[in-house]
Every structure is written in structure tokens, then in C-alpha cells.
PDB file of C-alpha atoms and ligand atoms in Angstrom:
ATOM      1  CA  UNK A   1     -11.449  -4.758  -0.619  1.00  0.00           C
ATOM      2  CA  UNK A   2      -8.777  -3.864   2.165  1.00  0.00           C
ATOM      3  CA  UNK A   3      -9.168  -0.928   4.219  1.00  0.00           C
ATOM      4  CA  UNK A   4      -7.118   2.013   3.138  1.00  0.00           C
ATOM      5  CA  UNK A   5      -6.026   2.703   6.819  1.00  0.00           C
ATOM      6  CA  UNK A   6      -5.213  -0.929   7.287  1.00  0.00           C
ATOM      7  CA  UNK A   7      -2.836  -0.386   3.923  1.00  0.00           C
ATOM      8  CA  UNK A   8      -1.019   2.951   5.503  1.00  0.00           C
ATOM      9  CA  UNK A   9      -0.451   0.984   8.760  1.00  0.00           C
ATOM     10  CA  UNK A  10       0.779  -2.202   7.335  1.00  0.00           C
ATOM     11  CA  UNK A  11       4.649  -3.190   6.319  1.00  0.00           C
ATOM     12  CA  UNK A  12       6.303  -5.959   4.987  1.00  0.00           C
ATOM     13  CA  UNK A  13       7.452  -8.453   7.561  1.00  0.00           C
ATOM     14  CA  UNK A  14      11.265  -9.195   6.617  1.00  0.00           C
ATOM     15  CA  UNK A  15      12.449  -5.346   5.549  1.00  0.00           C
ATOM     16  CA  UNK A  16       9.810  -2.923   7.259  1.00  0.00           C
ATOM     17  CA  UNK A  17       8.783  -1.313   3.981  1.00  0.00           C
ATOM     18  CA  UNK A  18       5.696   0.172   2.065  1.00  0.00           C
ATOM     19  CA  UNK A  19       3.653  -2.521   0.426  1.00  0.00           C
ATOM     20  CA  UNK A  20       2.103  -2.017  -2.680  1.00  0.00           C
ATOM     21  CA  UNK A  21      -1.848  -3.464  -2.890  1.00  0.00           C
ATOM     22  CA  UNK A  22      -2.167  -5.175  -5.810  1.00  0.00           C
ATOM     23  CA  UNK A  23      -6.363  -5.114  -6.563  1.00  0.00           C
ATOM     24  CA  UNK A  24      -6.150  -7.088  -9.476  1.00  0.00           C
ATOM     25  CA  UNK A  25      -4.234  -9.910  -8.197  1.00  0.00           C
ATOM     26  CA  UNK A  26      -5.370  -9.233  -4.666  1.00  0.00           C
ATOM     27  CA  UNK A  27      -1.759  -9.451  -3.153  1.00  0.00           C
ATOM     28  CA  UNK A  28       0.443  -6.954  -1.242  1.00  0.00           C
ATOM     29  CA  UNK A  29       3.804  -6.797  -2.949  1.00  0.00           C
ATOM     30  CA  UNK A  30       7.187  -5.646  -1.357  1.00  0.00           C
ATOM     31  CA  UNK A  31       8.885  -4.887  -4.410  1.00  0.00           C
ATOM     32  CA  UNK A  32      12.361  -4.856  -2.598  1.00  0.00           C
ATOM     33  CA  UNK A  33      12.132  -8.155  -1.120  1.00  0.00           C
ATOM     34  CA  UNK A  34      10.090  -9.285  -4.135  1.00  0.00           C
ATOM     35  CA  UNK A  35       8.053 -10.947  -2.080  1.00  0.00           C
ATOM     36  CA  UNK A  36       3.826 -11.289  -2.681  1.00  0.00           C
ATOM     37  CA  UNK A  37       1.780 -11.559   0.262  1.00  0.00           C
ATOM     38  CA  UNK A  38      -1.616 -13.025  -0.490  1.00  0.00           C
ATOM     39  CA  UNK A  39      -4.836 -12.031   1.002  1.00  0.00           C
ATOM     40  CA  UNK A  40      -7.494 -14.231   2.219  1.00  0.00           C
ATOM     41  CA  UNK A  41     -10.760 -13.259   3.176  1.00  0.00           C
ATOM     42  CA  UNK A  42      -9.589  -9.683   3.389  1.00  0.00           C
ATOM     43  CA  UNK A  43      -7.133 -10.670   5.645  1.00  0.00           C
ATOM     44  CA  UNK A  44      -3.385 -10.202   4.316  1.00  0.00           C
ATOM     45  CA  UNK A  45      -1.451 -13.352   5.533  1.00  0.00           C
ATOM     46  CA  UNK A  46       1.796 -11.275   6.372  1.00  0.00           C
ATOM     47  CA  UNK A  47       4.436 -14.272   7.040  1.00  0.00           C
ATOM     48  CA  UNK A  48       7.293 -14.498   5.062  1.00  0.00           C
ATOM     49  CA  UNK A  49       7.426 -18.201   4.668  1.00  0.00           C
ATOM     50  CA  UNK A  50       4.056 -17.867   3.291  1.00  0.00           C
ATOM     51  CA  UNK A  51       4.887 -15.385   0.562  1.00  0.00           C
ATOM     52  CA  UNK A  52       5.083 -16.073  -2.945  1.00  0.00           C
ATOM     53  CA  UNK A  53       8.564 -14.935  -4.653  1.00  0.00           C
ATOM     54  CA  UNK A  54       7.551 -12.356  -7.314  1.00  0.00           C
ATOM     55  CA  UNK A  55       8.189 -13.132 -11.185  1.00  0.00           C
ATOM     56  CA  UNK A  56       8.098 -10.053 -13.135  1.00  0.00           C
ATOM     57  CA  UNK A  57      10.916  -9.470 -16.032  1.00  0.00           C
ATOM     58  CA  UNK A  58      11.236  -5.468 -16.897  1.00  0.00           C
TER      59      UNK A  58
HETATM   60 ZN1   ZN B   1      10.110  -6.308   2.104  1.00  0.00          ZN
END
């Protein structure tokens, strides 16, 4: 479980924006860069090259 003030403090790499925690899927998700960040050990691995592109079809 990631600390709440770690979430508030945290931003996507590439555009500087909110990050939404996905629990389920324990990922942070820029949903304007549609990027997934995964997170390891409770440690997010914020580096874009290590981001997974995001698949969802609305
Ligand atoms: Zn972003």
C-alpha cells in the first residue's frame, strides 16, 4: 500500500501531472500520457521508458 502523502507529492515524469493509483492493478496511471507506471515493492518505478502504454477502449 503506497503512502497517501507519497501519492499527493508524486507526478508523472514526461508531463508533470496528477497520477491516478490504481490499487487493483497496483500501477500509477497518467491518463494524459497514457502511460502506467508499475510499482515494485512499494516503490513506484517513475521512468518513462519503463512505463507500460495504457490499453483501455471507452
Ligand atoms: Zn503524464
Amino acid at each position: 500500500m503506497l503512502d497517501n502523502r507519497l501519492l499527493e507529492i508524486i507526478a508523472c515524469p514526461k508531463c508533470k501531472g496528477d497520477l491516478e493509483y490504481d490499487r487493483k492493478n497496483e500501477k500509477l496511471l497518467c491518463h494524459k500520457c497514457l502511460l502506467a507506471y508499475r510499482i515494485e515493492d512499494d516503490i513506484p518505478i517513475m521512468l518513462i521508458e519503463e512505463a507500460e502504454p495504457i490499453t483501455e477502449h471507452r
